[in-house]
Coordinates of C-alpha atoms in Angstrom, one line a residue:
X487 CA 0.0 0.0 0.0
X488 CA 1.3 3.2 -1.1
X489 CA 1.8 6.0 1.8
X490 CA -0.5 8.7 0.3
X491 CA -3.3 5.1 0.2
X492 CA -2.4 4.9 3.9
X493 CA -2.5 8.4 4.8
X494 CA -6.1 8.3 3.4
X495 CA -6.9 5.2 5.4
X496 CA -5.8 7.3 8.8
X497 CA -8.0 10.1 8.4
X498 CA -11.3 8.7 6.4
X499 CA -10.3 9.1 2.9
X500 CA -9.7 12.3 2.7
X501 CA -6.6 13.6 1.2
X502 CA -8.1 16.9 -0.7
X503 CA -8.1 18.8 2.5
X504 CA -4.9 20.4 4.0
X505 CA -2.3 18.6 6.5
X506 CA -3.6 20.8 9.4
X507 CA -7.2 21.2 8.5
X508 CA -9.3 18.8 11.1
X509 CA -10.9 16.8 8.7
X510 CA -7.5 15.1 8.0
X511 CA -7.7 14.3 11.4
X512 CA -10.7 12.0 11.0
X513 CA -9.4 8.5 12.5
X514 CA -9.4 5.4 9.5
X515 CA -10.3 1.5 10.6
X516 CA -6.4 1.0 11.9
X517 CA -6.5 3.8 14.5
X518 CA -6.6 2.8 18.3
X519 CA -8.5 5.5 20.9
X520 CA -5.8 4.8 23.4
X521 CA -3.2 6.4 21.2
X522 CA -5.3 9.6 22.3
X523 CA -4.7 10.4 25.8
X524 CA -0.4 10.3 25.0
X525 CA -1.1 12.9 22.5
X526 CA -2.8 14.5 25.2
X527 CA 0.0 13.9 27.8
X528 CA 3.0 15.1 25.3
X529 CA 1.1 18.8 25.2
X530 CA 0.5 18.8 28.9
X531 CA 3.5 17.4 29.9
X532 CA 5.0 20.6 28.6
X533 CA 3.0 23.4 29.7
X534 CA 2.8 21.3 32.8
X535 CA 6.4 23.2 33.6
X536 CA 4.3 26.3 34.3
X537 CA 4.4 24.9 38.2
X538 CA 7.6 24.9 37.8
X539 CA 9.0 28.1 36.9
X540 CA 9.7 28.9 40.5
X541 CA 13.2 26.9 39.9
X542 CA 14.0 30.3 37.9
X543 CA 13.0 33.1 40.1
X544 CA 16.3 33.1 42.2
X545 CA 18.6 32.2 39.3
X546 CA 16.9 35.2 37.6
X547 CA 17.1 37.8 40.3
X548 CA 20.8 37.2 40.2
X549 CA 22.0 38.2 36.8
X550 CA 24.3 40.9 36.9
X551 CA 27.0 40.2 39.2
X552 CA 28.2 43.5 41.7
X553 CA 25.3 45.5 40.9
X554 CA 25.7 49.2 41.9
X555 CA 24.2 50.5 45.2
X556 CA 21.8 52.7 42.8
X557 CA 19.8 49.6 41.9
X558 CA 18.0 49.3 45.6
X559 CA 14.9 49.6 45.7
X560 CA 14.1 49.8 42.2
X561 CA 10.6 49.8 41.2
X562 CA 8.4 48.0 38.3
X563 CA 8.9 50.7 35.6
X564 CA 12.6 51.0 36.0
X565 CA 13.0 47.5 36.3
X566 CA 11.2 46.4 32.8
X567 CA 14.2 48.4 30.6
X568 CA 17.3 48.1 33.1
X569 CA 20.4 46.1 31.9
X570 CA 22.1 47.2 35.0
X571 CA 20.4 46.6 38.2
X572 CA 19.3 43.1 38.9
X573 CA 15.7 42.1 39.0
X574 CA 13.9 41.6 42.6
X575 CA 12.2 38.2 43.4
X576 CA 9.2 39.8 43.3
X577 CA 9.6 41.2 40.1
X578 CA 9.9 38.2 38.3
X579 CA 7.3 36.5 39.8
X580 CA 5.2 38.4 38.1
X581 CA 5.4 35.9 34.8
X582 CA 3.3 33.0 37.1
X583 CA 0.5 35.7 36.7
X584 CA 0.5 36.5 33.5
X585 CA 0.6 33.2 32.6
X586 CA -2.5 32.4 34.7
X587 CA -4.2 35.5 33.3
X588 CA -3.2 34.8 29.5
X589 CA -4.6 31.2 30.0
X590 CA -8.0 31.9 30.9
X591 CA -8.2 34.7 28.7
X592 CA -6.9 33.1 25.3
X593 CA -8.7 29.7 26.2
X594 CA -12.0 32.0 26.2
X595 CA -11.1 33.9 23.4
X596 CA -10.2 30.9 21.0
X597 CA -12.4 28.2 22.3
X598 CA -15.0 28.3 19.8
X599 CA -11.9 28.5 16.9
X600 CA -10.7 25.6 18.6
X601 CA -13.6 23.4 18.1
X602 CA -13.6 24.1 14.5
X603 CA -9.9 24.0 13.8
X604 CA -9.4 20.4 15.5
X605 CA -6.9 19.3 17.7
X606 CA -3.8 19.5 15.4
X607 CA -4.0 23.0 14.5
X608 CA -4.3 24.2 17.8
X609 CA -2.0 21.6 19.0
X610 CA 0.5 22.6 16.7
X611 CA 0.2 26.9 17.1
X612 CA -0.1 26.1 21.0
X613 CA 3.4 24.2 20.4
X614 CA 4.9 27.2 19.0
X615 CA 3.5 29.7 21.4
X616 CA 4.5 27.9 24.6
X617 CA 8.1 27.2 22.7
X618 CA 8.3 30.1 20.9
X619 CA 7.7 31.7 24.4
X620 CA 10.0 30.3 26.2
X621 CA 13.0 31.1 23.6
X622 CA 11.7 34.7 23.7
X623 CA 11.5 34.9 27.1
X624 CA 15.6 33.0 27.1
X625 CA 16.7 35.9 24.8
X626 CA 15.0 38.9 27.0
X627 CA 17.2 37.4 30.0
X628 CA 19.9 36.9 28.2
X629 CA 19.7 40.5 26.8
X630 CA 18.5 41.4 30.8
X631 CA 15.2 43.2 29.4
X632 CA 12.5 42.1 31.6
X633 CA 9.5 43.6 29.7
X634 CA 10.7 41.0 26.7
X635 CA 10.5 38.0 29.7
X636 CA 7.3 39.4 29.9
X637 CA 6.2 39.4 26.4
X638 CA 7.8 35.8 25.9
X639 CA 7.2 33.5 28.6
X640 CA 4.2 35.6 30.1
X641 CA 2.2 36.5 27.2
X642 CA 3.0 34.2 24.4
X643 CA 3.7 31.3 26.6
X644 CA 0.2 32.1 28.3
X645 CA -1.5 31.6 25.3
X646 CA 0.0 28.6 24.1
X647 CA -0.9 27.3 27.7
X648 CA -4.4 28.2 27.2
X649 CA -4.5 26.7 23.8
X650 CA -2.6 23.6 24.7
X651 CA -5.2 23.2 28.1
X652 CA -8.3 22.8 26.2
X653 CA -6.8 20.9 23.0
X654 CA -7.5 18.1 24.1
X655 CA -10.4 17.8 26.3
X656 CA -13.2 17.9 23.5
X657 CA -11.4 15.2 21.6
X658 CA -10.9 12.9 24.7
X659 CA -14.7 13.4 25.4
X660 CA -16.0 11.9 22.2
X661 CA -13.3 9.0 22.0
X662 CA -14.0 8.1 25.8
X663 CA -18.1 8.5 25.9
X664 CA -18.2 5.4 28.6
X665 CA -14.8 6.7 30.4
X666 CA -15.4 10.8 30.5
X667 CA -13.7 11.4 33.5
X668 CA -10.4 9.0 33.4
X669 CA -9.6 10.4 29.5
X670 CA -9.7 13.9 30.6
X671 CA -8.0 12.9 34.1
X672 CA -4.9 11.3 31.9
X673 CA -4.3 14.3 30.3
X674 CA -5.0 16.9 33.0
X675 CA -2.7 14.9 35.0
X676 CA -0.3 15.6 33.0
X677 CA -0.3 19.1 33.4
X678 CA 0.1 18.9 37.3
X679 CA 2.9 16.3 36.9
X680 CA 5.0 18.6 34.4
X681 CA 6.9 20.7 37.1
X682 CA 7.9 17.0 38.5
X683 CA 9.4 16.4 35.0
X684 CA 10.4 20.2 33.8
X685 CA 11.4 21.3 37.0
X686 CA 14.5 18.7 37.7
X687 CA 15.4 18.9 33.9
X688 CA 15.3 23.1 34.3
X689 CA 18.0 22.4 36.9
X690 CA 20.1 20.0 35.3
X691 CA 20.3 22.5 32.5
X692 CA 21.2 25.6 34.7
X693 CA 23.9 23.7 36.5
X694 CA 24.7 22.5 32.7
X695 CA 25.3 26.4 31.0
X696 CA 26.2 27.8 34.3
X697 CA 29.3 29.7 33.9
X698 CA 31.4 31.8 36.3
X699 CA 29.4 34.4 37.1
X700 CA 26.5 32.8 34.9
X701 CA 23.1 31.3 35.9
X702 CA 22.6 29.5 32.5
X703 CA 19.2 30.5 32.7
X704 CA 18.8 32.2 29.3
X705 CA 20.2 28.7 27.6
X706 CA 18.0 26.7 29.6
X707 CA 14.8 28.6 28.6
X708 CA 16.0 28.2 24.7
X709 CA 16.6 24.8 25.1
X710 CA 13.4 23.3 27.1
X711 CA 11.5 25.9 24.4
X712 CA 12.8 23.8 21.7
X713 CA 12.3 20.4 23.5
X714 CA 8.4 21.7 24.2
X715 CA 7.9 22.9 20.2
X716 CA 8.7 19.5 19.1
X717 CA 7.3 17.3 21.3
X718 CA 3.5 19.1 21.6
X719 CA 4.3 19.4 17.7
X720 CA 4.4 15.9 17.7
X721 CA 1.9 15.2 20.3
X722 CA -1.0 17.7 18.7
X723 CA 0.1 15.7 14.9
X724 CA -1.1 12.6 16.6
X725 CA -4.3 13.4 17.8
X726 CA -7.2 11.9 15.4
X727 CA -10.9 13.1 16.1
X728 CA -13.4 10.1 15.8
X729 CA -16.1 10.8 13.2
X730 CA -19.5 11.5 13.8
X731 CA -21.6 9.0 16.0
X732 CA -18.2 6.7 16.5
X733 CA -18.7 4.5 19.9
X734 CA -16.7 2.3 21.7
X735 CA -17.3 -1.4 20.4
X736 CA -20.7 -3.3 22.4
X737 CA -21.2 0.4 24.1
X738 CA -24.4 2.3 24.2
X739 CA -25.7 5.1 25.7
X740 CA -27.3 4.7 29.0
X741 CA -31.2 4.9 28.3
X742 CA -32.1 5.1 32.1
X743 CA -33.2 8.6 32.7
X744 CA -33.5 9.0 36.2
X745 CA -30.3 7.2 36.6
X746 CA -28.7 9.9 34.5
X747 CA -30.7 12.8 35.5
X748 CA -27.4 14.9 35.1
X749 CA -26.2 13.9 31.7
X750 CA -27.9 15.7 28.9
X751 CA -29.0 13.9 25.5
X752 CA -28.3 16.6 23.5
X753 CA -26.0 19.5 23.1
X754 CA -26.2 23.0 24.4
X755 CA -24.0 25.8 22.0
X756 CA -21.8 27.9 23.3
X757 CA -23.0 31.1 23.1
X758 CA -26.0 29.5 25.2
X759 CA -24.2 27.7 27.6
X760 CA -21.7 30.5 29.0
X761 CA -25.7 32.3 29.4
X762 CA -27.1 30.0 31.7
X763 CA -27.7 29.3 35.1
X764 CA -25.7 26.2 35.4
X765 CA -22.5 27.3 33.7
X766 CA -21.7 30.3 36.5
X767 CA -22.7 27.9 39.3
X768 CA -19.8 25.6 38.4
X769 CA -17.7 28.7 37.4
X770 CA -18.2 29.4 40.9
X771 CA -17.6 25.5 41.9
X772 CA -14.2 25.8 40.4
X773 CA -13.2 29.2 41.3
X774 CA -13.7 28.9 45.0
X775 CA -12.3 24.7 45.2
X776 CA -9.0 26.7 43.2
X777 CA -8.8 29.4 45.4
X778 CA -8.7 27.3 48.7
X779 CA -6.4 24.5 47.1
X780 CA -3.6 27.9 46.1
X781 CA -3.8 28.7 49.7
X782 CA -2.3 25.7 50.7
X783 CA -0.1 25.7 47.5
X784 CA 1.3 29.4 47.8
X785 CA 2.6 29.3 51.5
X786 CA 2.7 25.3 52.6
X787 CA 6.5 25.1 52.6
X788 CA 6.5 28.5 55.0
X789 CA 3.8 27.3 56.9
X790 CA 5.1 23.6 57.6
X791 CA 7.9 25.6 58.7
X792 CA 6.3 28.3 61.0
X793 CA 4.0 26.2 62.7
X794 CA 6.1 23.1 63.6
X795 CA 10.5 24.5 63.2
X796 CA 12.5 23.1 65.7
X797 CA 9.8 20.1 65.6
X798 CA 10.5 18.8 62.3
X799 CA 14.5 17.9 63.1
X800 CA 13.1 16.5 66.7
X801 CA 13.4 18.9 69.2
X802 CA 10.9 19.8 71.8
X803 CA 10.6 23.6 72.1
X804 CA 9.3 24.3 67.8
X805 CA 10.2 27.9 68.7
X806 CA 14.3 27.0 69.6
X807 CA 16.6 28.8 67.9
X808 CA 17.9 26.3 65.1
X809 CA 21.8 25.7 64.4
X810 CA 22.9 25.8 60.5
X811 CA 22.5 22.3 60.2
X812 CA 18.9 21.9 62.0
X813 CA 17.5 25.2 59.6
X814 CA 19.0 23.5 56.5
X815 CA 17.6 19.9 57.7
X816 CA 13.7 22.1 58.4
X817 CA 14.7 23.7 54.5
X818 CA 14.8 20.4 53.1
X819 CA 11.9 19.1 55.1
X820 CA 9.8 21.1 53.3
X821 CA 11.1 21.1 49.9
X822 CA 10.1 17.5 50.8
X823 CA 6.5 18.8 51.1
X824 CA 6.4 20.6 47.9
X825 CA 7.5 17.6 46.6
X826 CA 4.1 15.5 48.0
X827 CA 2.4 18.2 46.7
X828 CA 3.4 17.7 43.2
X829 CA 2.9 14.2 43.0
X830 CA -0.8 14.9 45.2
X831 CA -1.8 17.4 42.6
X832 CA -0.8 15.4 39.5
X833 CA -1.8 12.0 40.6
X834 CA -5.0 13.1 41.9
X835 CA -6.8 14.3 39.1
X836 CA -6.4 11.1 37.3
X837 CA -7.9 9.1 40.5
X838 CA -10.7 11.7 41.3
X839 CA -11.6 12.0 37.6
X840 CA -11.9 8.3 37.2
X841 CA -13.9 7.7 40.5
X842 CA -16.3 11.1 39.3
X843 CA -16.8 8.0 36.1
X844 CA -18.2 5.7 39.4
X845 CA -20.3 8.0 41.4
X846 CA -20.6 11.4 39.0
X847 CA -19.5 14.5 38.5
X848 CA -21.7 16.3 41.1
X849 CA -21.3 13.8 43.7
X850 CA -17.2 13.5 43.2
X851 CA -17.7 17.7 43.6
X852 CA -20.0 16.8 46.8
X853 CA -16.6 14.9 48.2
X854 CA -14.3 17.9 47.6
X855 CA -16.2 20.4 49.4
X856 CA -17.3 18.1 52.3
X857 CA -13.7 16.6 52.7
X858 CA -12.0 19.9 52.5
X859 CA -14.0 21.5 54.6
X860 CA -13.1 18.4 57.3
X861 CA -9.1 18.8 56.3
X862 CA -9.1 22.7 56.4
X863 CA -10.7 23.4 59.6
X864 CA -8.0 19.7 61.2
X865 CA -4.8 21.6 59.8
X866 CA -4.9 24.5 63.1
X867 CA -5.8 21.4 65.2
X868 CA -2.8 19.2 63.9
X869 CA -0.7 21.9 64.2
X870 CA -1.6 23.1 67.6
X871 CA -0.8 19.5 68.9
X872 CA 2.2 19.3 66.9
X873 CA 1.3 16.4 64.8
X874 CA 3.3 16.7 61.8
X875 CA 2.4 13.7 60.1
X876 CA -1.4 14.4 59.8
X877 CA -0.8 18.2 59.3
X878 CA 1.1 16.6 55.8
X879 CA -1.4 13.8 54.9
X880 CA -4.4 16.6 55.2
X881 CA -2.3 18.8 53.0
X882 CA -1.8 15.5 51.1
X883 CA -5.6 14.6 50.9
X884 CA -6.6 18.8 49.9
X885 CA -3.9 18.9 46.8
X886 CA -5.4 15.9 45.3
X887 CA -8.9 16.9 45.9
X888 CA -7.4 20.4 44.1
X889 CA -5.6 18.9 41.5
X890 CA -8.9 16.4 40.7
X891 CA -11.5 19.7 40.7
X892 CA -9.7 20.3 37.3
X893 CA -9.6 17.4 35.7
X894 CA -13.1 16.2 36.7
X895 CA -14.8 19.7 35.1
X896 CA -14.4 19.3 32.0
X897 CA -16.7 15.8 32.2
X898 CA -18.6 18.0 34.5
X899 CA -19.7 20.5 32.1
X900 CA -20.1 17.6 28.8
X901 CA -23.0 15.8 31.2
X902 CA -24.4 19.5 31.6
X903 CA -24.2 21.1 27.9
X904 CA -23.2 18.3 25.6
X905 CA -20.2 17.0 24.2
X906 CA -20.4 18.6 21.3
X907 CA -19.0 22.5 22.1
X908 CA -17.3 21.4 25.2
X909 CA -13.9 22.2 24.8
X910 CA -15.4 26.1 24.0
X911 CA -17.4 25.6 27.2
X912 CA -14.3 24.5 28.9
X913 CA -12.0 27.4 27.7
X914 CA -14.9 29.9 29.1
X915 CA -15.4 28.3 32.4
X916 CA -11.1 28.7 33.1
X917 CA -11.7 32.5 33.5
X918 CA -12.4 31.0 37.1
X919 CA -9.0 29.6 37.4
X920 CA -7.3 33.2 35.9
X921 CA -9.8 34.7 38.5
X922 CA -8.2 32.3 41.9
X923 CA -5.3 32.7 40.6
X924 CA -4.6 36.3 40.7
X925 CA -7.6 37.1 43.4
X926 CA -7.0 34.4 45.5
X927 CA -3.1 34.7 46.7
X928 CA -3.0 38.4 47.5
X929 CA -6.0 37.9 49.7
X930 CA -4.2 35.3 51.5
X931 CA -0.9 36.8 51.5
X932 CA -2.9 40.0 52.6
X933 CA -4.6 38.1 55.7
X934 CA -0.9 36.4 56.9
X935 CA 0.6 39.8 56.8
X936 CA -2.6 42.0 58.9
X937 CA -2.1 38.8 61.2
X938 CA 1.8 39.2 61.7
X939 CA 1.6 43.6 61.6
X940 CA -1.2 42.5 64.7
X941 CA 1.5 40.6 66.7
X942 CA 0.1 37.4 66.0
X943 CA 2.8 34.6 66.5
X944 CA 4.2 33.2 63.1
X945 CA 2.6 29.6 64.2
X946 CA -0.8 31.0 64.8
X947 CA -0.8 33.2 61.9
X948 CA -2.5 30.5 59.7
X949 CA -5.6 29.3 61.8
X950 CA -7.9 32.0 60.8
X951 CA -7.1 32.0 57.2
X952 CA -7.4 28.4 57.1
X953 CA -10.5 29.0 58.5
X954 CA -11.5 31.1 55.8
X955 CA -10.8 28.7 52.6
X956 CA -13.6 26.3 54.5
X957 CA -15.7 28.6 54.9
X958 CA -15.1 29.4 51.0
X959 CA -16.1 25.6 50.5
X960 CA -19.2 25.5 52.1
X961 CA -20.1 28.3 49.8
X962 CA -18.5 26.2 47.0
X963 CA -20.6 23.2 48.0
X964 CA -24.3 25.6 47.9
X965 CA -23.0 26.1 44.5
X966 CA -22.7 22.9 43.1
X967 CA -25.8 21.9 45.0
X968 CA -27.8 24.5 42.8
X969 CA -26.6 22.5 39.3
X970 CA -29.4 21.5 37.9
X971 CA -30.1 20.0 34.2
X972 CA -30.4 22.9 31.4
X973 CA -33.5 22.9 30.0
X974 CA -34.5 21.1 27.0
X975 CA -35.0 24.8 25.3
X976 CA -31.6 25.7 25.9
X977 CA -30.7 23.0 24.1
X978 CA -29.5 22.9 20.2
X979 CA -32.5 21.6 18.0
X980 CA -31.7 19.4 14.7
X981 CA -31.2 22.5 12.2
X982 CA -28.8 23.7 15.0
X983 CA -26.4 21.1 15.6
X984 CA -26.4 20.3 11.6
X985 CA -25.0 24.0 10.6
X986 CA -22.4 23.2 14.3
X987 CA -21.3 19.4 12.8
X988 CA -20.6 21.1 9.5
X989 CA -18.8 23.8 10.8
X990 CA -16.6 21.5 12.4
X991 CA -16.6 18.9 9.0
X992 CA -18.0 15.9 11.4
X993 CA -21.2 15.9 8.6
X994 CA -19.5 14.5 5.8
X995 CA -17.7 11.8 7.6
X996 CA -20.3 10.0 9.0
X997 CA -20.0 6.7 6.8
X998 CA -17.0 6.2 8.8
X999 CA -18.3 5.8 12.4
X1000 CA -19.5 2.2 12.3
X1001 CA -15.5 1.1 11.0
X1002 CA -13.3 3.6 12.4
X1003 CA -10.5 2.9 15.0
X1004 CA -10.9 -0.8 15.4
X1005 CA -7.7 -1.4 15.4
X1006 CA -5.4 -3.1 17.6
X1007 CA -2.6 -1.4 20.0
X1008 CA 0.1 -2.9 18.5
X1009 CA 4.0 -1.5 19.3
X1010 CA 2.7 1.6 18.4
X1011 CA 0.6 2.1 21.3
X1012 CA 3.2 0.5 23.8
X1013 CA 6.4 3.1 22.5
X1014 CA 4.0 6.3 22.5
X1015 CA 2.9 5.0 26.2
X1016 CA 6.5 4.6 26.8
X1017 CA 7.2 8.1 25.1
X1018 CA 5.0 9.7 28.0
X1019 CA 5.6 7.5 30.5
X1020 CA 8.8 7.6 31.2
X1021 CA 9.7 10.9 31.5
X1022 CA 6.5 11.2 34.4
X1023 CA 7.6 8.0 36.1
X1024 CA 11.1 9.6 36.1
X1025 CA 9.6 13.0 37.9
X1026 CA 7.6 10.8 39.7
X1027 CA 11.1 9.3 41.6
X1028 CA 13.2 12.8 41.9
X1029 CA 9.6 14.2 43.7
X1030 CA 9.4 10.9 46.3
X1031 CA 12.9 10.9 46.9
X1032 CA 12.1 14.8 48.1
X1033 CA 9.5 13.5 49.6
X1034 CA 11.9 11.5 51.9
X1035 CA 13.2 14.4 53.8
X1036 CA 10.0 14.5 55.6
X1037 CA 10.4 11.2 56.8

């Protein structure tokens, strides 16, 4: 068989259209679903390293070596066009939010593109934004102009992270109808898992173009931009959309309606959806279960280390002063607890997102709330008696419970509105997430410091505001309480969803669905598994063996 004959037999026959276009996308009899989710994986794998960028702060903050006395003090305006003063900590920080902001924004923005496009186009343009970023943002440090770190890493990076979040999730919906939660779970974990795998590799490459007097962070940047391009180029080229009314071999759609009270039969458009009732009750679902998970994310190494010091290396009085080998032992102690973190947040969202498959999406959010709730208000306890080891699990228990509020949404909002605009419905919803993410940490950090300027002792300083993120979860749990079904009005009628599937090419494919991607794993399947796998199962050991120090 000639490769153009095989080419066609890929993507339904149709060779006419061009290489990016998503109807040569459209999976042939030899495809296998499960090739999906590692396509998935190799794009959020690599904006995954977004967690992870706090491995550059420091390294970036020290740039020019003897900087003159002049540069205290220096503020954001100054600091943007300087090539002589170094950058504060602070100052650089500020990429995390843009990225955050950009994400939610350009995920809004381009949703509804995205649905039309397919998965490889915007797999493939999210590759170059998030790479193309990153070697931007590597040139503005190693030309020390910060406003160009800005405009590489911050804004073009953020909006191939946007692009590169929701990718996926529509396409993982329709090849996973039976399995909604685990197929957006695999690739959602891969997001919170890519600071295990970019974060060791950012270091290996500083300590690799690190010179005398050098940080070989401007290298490093260039470098893991090019590794990203290629392998979300390569990950978004793999993706293949099933064609229109493709099901999983001997499935079928549950027919029990008061089993499924929650799962809608049809499809709800976008410019509905984002309207109603429903979609603003689970923005608020996810806004306020992100906003108490950064809480514990943003200050848990400080507070593991304000509530329990001396404790942690085994002495009696937690408020003793420390020798330099007892601080460095507490240091690495909780380094050890960012560590859990990581793996909490990353392997969680596949285990919540599966079991959300077992008991729904509603009820899974029931357990987030109601847990949380228990392990928010237990942290002031655990660390009033000094327990340690519980103080960690809870943290444990609310990072997974964190990590799984994201990957269990999008499955959330296909059994509200449909599967068939719900990567668009998706992209709008994670204006929630850009919301928690900038809202949510200067109240926090705004609440520690009133507590600290009051005279509140460093290990009490956390009680109230721990306080506060459960009481943001009982509002979180009225919220999702008040989901309801949309109403069969407010969903797409047959004229509708015709001029939606021909927007999007899925009506002149349809022949296809009864023989399309029956075919078997094969070594294919076992070396793209391998392809993901490896590199996560790699970060998966450097973050346990960090996790050791606690122990």
């Amino acid at each position: 068989m000639s490769g153009i004959n095989q080419a066609a037999l890929e993507t339904g026959g149709n060779t006419s259209a061009g290489f990016f276009s998503r109807e040569r996308t459209v999976a042939g009899p030899n495809f296998n679903r499960w090739l999906v989710p590692t396509a998935a994986l190799a794009i959020h794998l690599c904006i995954g390293m977004a967690y992870g960028f706090s491995v550059f702060w420091l390294p970036m903050s020290q740039q020019i070596v003897d900087a003159p006395a002049s540069c205290s003090n220096l503020g954001l305006l100054q600091a943007l066009t300087t090539t002589s003063c170094n950058w504060s900590v602070a100052q650089v920080t500020y990429v995390f939010g843009i990225f955050i902001a950009m994400l939610g924004v350009s995920a809004a923005i381009w949703g509804a593109w995205l649905e039309h496009a397919g998965p490889r186009k915007a797999g493939c343009i999210a590759a170059l934004c998030w790479g193309g970023g990153l070697i931007v943002g590597g040139i503005g440090v190693m030309q020390h102009q910060l406003w160009l770190v800005y405009l590489g890493c911050g804004v073009l990076g953020g909006i191939g992270q946007g692009l590169g979040y929701i990718t996926p999730v529509s396409t993982l919906i329709k090849w996973f109808p039976d399995r909604r939660g685990m197929a957006t779970g695999f690739a959602i974990m891969g997001y919170g898992g890519g600071a295990m795998v970019g974060a060791p590799l950012a270091v290996v490459l500083m300590n690799h173009y690190s010179t005398d007097g050098g940080t070989g962070v401007a290298m490093t940047l260039i470098t893991m931009g090019v590794i990203y391009a290629i392998v979300m180029a390569c990950g978004a080229i793999g993706f293949r959309v099933p064609p229109n009314g493709w099901k999983p071999a001997g499935w079928t759609a549950p027919k029990d309606a008061k089993a499924n009270t929650m799962i809608t039969q049809g499809h709800v458009h976008l410019n509905t959806a984002w309207k109603t009732r429903q979609f603003w009750l689970i923005w608020g679902v996810l806004f306020l279960n992100v906003t108490a998970g950064i809480a514990v994310i943003s200050m848990a190494s400080p507070m593991l280390q304000d509530v329990f010091g001396g404790a942690l290396v085994g002495l009696a009085d937690r408020s003793a002063a420390l020798s330099e080998a007892q601080q460095a032992a507490v240091v690495a102690a909780a380094a050890g607890l960012v560590g859990l973190i990581s793996l909490f947040n990353s392997v969680g969202r596949l285990f919540w997102a599966s079991l959300s498959d077992k008991i729904g999406r509603k009820n899974t959010y029931y357990c987030f709330f109601a847990i949380g709730i228990v392990m928010y208000c237990l942290l002031p306890m655990w660390g009033h008696l000094g327990m340690a080891g519980l103080f960690v699990i809870s943290i444990c228990v609310i990072l997974s419970m964190y990590g799984g509020g994201f990957a269990t949404v999008p499955a959330y909002l296909a059994d509200i509105f449909g599967t068939q605009m719900v990567g668009a419905i998706h992209g709008r919803l994670l204006t929630a997430w850009t919301a928690a993410g900038l809202v949510g940490p200067l109240i926090i950090a705004a609440l520690r410091q009133a507590q600290l300027d009051a005279g509140v002792e460093p290990s009490l300083v956390y009680d109230r505001t721990l306080y506060i993120m459960a009481g943001l979860l009982f509002l979180g749990l009225i919220c999702n309480s008040l989901v309801k079904p949309v109403k069969p009005e407010q969903q797409m009628s047959e004229e509708e969803l015709a001029r939606e599937r021909s927007l999007q090419k899925e009506d002149t494919v349809s022949s296809n669905a009864e023989t399309a991607a029956r075919g078997s794993f094969g070594i294919g399947g076992v070396l793209a598994w391998l392809g993901v796998g490896v590199p996560f199962l790699i970060g998966l050991y450097i973050a346990l063996a960090k996790a050791a120090a606690l122990f």
